[in-house]
Coordinates of C-alpha atoms and ligand atoms in Angstrom, one line a residue:
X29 CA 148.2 79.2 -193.6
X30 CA 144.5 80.9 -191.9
X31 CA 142.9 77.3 -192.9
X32 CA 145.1 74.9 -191.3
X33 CA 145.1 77.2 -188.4
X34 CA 141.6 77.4 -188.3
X35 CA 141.0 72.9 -188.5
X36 CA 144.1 72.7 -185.8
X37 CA 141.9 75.1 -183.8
X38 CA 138.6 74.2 -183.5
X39 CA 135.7 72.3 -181.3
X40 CA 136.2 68.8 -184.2
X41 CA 140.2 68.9 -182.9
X42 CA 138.8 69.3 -179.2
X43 CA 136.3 66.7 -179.9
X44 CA 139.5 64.2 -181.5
X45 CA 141.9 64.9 -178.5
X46 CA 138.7 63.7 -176.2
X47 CA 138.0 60.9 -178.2
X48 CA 141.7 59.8 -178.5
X49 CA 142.1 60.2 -174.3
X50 CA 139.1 57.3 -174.6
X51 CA 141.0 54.5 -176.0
X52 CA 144.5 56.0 -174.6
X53 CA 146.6 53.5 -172.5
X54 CA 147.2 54.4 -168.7
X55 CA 149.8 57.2 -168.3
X56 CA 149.3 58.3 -172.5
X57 CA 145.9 60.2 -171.7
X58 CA 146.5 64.1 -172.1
X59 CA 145.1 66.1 -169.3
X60 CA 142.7 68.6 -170.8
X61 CA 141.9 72.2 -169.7
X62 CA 139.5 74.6 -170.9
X63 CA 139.4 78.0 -169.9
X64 CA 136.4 80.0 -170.4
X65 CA 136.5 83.9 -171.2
X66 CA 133.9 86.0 -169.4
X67 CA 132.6 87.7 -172.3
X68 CA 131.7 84.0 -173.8
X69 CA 130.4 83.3 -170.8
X70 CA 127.9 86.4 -171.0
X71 CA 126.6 85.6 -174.6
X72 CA 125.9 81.8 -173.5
X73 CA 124.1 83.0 -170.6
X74 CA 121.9 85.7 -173.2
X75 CA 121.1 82.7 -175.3
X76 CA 120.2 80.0 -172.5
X77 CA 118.2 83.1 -170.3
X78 CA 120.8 81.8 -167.5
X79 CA 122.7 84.2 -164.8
X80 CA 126.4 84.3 -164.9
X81 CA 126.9 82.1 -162.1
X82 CA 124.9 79.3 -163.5
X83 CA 126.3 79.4 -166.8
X84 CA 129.9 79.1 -165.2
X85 CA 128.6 75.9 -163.4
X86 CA 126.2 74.3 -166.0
X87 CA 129.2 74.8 -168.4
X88 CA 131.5 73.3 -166.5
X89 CA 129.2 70.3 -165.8
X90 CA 129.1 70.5 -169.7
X91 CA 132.7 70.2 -170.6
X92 CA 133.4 67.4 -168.0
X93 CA 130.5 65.3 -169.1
X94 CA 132.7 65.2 -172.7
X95 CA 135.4 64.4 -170.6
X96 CA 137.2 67.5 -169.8
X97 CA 140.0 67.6 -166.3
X98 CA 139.2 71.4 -165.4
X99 CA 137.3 74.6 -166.2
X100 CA 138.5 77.7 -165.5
X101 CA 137.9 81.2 -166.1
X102 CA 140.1 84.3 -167.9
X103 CA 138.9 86.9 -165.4
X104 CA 141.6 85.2 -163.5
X105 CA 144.6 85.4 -165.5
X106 CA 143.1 89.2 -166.6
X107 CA 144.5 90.0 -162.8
X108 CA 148.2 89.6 -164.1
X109 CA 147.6 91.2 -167.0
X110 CA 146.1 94.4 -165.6
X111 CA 148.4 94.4 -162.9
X112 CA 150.9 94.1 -165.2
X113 CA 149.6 97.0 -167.5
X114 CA 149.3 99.4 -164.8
X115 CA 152.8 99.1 -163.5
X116 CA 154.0 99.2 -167.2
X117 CA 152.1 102.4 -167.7
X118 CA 153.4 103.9 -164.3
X119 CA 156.9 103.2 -165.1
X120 CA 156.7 104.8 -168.8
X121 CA 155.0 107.4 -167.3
X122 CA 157.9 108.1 -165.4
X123 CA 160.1 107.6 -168.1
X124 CA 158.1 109.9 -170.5
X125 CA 160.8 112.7 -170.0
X126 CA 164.2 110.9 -171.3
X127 CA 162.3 109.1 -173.6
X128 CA 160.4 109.9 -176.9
X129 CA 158.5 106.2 -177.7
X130 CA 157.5 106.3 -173.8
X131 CA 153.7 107.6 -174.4
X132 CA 151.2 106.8 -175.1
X133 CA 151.2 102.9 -174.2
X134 CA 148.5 101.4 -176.0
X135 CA 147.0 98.5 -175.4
X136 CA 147.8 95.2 -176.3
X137 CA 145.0 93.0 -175.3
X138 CA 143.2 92.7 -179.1
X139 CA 144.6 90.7 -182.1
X140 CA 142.7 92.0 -184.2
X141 CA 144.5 95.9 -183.8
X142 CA 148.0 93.6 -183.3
X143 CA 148.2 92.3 -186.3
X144 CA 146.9 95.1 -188.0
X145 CA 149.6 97.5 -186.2
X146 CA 152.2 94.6 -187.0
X147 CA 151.1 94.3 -190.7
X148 CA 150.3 97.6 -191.8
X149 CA 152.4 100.2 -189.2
X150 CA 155.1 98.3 -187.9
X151 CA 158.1 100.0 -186.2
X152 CA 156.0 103.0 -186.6
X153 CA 153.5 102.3 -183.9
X154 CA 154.9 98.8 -182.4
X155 CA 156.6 100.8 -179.3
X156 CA 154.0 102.0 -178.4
X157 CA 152.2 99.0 -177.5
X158 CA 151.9 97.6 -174.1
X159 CA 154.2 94.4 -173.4
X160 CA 151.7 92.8 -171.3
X161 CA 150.2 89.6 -172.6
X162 CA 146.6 89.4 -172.8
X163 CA 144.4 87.4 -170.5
X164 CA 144.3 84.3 -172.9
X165 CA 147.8 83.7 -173.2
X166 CA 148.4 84.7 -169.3
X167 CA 146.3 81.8 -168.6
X168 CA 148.5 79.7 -171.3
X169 CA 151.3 81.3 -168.9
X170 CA 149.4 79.7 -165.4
X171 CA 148.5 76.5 -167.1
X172 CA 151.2 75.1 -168.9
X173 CA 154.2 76.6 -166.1
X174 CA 152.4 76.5 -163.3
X175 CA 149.1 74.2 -163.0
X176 CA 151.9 71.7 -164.9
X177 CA 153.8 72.0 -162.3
X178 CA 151.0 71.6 -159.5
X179 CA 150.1 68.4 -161.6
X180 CA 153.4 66.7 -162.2
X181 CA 153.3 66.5 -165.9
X182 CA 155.0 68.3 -168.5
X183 CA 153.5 70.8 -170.3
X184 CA 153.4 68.7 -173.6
X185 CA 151.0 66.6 -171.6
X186 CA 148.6 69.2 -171.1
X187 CA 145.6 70.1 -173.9
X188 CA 144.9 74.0 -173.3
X189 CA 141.7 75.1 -175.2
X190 CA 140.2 78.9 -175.0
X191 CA 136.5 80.2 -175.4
X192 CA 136.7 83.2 -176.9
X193 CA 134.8 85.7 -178.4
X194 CA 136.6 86.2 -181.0
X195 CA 138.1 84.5 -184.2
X196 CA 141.3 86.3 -184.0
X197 CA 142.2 84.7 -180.5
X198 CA 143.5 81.7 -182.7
X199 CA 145.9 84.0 -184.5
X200 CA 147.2 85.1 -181.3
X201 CA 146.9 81.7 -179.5
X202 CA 149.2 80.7 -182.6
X203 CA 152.2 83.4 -182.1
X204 CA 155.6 82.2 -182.4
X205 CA 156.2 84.3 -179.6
X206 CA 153.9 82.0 -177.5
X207 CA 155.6 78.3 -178.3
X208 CA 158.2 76.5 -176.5
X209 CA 160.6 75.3 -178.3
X210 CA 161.7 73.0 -175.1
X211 CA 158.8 71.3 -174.7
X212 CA 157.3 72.2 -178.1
X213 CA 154.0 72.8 -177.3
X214 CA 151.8 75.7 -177.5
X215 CA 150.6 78.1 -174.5
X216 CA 147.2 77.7 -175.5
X217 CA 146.5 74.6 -178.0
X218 CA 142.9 75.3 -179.6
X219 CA 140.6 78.4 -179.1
X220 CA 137.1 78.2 -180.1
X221 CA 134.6 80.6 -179.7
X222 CA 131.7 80.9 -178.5
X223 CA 129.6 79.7 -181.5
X224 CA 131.8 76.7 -181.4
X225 CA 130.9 75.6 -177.9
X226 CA 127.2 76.1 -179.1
X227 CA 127.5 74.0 -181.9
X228 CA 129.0 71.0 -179.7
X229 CA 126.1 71.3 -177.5
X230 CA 123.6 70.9 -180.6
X231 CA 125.7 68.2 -182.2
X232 CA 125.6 66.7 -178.1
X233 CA 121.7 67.6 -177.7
X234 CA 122.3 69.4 -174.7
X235 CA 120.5 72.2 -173.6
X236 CA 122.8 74.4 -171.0
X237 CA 119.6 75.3 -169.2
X238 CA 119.0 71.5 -168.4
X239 CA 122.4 70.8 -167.3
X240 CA 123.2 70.6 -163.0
X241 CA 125.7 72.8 -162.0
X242 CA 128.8 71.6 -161.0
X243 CA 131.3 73.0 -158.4
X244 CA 133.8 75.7 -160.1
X245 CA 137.4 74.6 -160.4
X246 CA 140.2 77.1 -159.7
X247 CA 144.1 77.5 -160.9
X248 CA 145.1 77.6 -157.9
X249 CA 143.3 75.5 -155.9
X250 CA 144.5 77.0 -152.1
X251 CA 141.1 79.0 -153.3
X252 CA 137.6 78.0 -153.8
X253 CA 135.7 79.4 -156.5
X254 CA 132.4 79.8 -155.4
X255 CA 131.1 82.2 -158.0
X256 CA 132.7 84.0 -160.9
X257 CA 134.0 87.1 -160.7
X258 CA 135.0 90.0 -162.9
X259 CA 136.5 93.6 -163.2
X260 CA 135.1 96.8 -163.0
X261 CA 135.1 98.8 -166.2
X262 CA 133.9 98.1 -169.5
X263 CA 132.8 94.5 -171.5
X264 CA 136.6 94.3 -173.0
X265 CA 138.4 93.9 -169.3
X266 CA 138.7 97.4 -168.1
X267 CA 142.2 98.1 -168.7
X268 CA 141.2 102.1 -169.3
X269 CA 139.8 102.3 -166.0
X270 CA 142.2 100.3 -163.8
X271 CA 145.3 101.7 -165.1
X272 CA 143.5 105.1 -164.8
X273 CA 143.1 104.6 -161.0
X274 CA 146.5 103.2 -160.4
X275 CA 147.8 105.7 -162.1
X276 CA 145.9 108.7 -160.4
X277 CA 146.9 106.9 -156.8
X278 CA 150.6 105.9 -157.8
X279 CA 151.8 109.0 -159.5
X280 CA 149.7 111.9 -157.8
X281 CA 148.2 110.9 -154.6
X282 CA 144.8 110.9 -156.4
X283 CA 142.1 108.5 -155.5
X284 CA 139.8 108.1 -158.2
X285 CA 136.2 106.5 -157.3
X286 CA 134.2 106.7 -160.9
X287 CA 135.9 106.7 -164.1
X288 CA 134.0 109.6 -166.0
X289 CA 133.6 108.7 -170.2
X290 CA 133.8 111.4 -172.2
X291 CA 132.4 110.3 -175.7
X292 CA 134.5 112.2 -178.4
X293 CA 133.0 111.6 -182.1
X294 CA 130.9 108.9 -181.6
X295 CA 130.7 106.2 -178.4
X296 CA 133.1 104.3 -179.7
X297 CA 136.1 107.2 -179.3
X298 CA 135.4 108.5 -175.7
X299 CA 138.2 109.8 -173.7
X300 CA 138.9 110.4 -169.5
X301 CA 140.9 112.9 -167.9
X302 CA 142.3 113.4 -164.4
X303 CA 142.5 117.6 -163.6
X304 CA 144.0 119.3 -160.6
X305 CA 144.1 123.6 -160.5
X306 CA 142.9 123.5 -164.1
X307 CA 145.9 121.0 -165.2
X308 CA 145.6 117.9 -167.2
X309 CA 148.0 115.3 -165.1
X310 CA 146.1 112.3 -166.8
X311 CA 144.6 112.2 -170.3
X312 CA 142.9 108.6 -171.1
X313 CA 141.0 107.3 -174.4
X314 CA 139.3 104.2 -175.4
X315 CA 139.4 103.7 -179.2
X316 CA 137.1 100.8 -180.8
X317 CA 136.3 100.5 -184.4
X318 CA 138.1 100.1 -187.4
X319 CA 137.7 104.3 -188.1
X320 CA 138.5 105.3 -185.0
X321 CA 141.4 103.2 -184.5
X322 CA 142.7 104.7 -188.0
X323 CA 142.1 108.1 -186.7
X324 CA 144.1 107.5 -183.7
X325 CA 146.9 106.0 -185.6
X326 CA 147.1 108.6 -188.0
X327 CA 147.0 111.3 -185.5
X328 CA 150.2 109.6 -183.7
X329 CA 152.3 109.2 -186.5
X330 CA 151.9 112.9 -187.4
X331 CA 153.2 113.7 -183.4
X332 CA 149.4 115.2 -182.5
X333 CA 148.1 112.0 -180.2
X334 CA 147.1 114.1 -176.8
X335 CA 146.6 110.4 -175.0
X336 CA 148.8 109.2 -172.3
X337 CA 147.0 105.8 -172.4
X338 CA 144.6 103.9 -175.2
X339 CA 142.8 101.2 -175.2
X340 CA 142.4 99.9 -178.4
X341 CA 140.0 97.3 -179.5
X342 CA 138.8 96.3 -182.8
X343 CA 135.3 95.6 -182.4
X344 CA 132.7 98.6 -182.3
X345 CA 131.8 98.3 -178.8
X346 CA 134.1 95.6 -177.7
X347 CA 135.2 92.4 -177.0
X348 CA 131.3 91.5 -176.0
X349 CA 130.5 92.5 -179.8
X350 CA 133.0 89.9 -180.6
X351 CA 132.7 88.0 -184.0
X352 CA 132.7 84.8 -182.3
X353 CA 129.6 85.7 -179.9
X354 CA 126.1 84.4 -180.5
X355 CA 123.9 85.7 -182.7
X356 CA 119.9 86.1 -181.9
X357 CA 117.7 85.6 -184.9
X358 CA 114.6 87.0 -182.7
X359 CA 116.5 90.0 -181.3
X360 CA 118.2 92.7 -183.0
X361 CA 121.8 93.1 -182.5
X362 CA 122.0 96.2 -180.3
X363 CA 119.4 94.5 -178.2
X364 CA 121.5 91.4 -178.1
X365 CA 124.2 93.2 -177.3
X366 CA 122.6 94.9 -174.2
X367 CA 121.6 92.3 -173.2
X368 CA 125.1 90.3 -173.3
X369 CA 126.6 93.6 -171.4
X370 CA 123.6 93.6 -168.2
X371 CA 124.3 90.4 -167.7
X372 CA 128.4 90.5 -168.0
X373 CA 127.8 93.6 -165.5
X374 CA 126.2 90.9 -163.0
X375 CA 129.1 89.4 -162.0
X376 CA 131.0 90.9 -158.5
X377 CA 134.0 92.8 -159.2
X378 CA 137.1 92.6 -157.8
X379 CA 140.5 94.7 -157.7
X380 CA 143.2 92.1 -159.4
X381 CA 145.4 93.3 -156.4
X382 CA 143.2 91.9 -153.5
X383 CA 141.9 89.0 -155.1
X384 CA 142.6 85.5 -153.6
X385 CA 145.5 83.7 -155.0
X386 CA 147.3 86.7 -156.8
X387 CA 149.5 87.8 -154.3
X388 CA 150.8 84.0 -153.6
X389 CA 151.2 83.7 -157.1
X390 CA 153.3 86.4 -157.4
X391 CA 155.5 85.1 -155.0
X392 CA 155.6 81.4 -154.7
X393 CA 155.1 81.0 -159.0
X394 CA 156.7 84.2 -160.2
X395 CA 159.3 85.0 -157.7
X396 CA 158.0 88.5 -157.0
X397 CA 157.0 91.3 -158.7
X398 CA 159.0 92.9 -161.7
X399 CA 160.9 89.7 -160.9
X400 CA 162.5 88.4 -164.6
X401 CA 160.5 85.5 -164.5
X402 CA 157.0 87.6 -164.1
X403 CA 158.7 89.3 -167.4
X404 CA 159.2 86.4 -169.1
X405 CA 155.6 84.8 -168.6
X406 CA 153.7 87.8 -168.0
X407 CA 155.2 89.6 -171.0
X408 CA 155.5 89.2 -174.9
X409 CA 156.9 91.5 -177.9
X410 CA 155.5 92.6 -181.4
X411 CA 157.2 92.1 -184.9
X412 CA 156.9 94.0 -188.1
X413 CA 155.2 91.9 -190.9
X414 CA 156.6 92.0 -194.1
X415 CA 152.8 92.5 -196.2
X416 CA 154.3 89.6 -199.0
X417 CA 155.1 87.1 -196.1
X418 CA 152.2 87.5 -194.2
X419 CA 149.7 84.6 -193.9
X420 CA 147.6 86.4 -191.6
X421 CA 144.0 87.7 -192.7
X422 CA 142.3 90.8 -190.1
X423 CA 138.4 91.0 -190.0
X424 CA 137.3 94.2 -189.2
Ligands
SF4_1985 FE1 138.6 90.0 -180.4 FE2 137.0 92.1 -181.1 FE3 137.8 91.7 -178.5 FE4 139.6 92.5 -180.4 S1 137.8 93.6 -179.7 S2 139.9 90.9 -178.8 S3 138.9 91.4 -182.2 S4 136.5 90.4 -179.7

C-alpha cells in the first residue's frame, strides 16, 4: 500500500499531470497549485545561500516556468489551524472539570506521532488529541472549497501538490478522512518534499540562485503578498507558544510577552508554565523524539501527565529536522540544521488573528467562527488501527 502511495505521490506524477496539461484540449487542462511549506522553504534557501524572501520568489518563478497556475505558502493556512487550536484548548480547558478526556490536548499537527498514537495506542490516547487539521490539509481545505470556488471549477479540476519536509505528509495527505466522496478527489493530491523539488531542479538544470524572482501569489487575492511571512515560536509552527498566550489572555487576564522553555531531560522535552501567588494556572510541554514522546505516553496512560497542553512532534528538534529536508555533504547536520532554523527565524512574524485575509475568511468562506462549516473544514478525527490491517509504515 506505502509504494503505490509513494509513485501516486511524487515530483515524476507532478511532472506527468504537467506534461499531460501540454497536449490537453481547451477546457480539459487541470489547474495546478502548489503550496509550499515554510520549513521547505528554509532548507532550500540553506542550500542555494538565498534569504527567505528570495527563495519564495525564485521558487515560484521555478514552478511556473514548468507550468504551474499558483504558488502559495502554508504559513497561511497554519493561521486557521492555530486559531483553531487555541480556541479548542480554551474550550477544553473550560470543560476540564465535567470531563475526564478534557486535558491534556495534544497536538495534532505531525503524522508521524498520528499514526503512531492511531496504530499503537488507539482509544487510549486518541482523545486526547487536538481536532484541528494541520496546516497542509487546511490549505487542501482553502484550495479545493474555496480558491475552487474563486476560480469557477470544481474541485476535481484542481491538482493540489505539497512541499513538505517530511515523508509522512503523504500518509496524511492520503487520509480517508481527507477525500470527497462527492467530487472524489483528494484535499491535497501529491506531497513531495523538499528533496523532491531539488531533484526536479537538477533533472531541469536550474540553479534556484539564477532564477528571477517572480511576484508572490496569494489564496486570497483581496491581499498582496509582498514577502513571506511566518509565526513566532519554534521551527514546527509554534503551536506551544500561541495557544500558551491565548490561553494566559483568554482564561486569566494574563498577557504573556516571551514564552520561557524550560528544558526537562534533554532539549527535546522542555516544558513552560504560567504562575500567579505561587500557583500553576498554566503547565505547557513540547515533546520531540521518539523517547520522549514514549515517556509522555506512558506517563498519561498511568494518570501522572502534569501537562495541560503538548506539542508533540516526531522529529528530534522538529519539523525543520524533517526527513524530507536537504542534506549538506560539506556541513554537519547540527550545523545544517542551525543554519535552516536562522534563516526560518528571518521571516516577519505575524499573529494569525491580525493577519490580512483571515478575518474575511472567517466570515465570507466559513460563515463565522465555531460556525459548523469552520468545523467541518477546519477540523478532522483520529481512528484506531487494527496492527493486522494496517498498511501504514512510521519512520522514526
Ligand atoms: Fe514530519 Fe517530523 Fe514535522 Fe512530524 S516532526 S510533521 S514527522 S517533519
Amino acid at each position: 500500500a506505502e509504494t503505490v502511495l509513494i509513485t501516486q505521490q511524487s515530483h515524476e506524477e507532478l511532472r506527468k499531470i504537467l506534461d499531460a496539461n501540454k497536449t490537453a484540449a481547451p477546457g480539459q487542462q487541470r489547474l495546478v497549485v502548489i503550496s509550499v511549506s515554510p520549513q521547505s522553504s528554509a532548507s532550500l534557501a540553506a542550500r542555494f545561500q538565498l534569504t527567505p524572501t528570495d527563495t519564495a520568489k525564485k521558487l515560484t518563478a521555478f514552478f511556473k516556468k514548468l507550468g504551474v497556475h499558483y504558488v502559495f505558502d502554508t504559513a497561511f493556512s497554519r493561521n486557521f489551524s492555530l486559531l483553531e487550536s487555541q480556541r479548542e484548548f480554551v474550550r477544553r480547558f473550560r470543560e476540564q472539570a465535567n470531563s475526564k478526556q478534557a486535558l491534556p490536548v495534544l497536538t495534532s499537527v505531525c503524522p508521524g506521532w498520528i499514526c503512531y498514537a492511531e496504530k499503537t495506542h488507539g482509544n487510549a490516547i486518541i482523545p486526547y488529541i487536538s481536532t484541528a487539521r494541520s496546516p497542509q490539509q487546511v490549505m487542501g481545505s482553502l484550495v479545493k472549497d474555496f480558491f475552487a470556488q474563486q476560480q469557477h471549477v470544481t474541485p476535481d479540476k484542481i491538482y493540489h501538490v505539497t512541499v513538505m519536509p517530511c515523508y509522512d505528509k503523504k500518509l496524511e495527505a492520503s487520509r480517508p478522512d481527507f477525500f470527497s466522496q462527492e467530487h472524489q478527489t483528494r484535499d491535497v493530491d501529491c506531497v513531495i518534499t523538499t528533496g523532491e523539488v531539488f531533484k526536479l531542479l537538477e533533472e531541469e538544470g536550474v540553479s534556484l540562485s539564477e532564477l528571477e524572482p517572480a511576484p508572490l501569489d496569494s489564496v486570497y487575492s483581496s491581499v498582496s503578498a509582498q514577502e513571506p511571512t511566518s509565526h513566532r515560536g519554534g521551527g514546527s509552527g509554534g503551536y506551544l507558544e500561541h495557544v500558551f498566550r491565548h490561553a494566559a489572555q483568554e482564561l486569566f487576564g494574563i498577557h504573556v510577552d516571551e514564552v520561557t522553555y524550560r528544558p526537562l531531560r534533554n532539549k527535546d522535552f522542555q516544558e513552560v508554565t504560567l504562575e500567579s501567588e505561587g500557583r500553576v494556572l498554566l503547565h505547557f510541554a513540547a515533546a520531540y523524539g521518539f523517547r520522549n514522546i514514549q515517556n509522555l505516553v506512558q506517563k498519561l496512560k498511568r494518570g501522572r501527565c502534569p501537562y495541560h497542553y503538548v506539542e508533540v512532534m516526531a522529529c528530534p528538534a522538529g519539523c525543520l529536522n524533517g526527513g524530507g529536508q536537504l542534506k549538506a555533504p560539506e556541513m554537519p547536520g547540527k550545523e545544517l540544521l542551525q543554519h535552516v532554523e536562522r534563516l526560518y527565524s528571518m521571516v516577519k512574524t505575524e499573529a494569525p488573528e491580525s493577519v490580512p485575509g483571515v478575518r474575511e475568511l472567517y466570515g465570507q468562506w466559513l460563515h463565522g467562527e465555531g460556525s459548523e462549516r469552520a468545523g467541518g473544514l477546519l477540523h478532522t478525527s483520529y481512528h484506531a488501527v487494527e496492527k493486522a490491517s494496517s498498511g501504514l509504515s512510521i519512520r522514526w
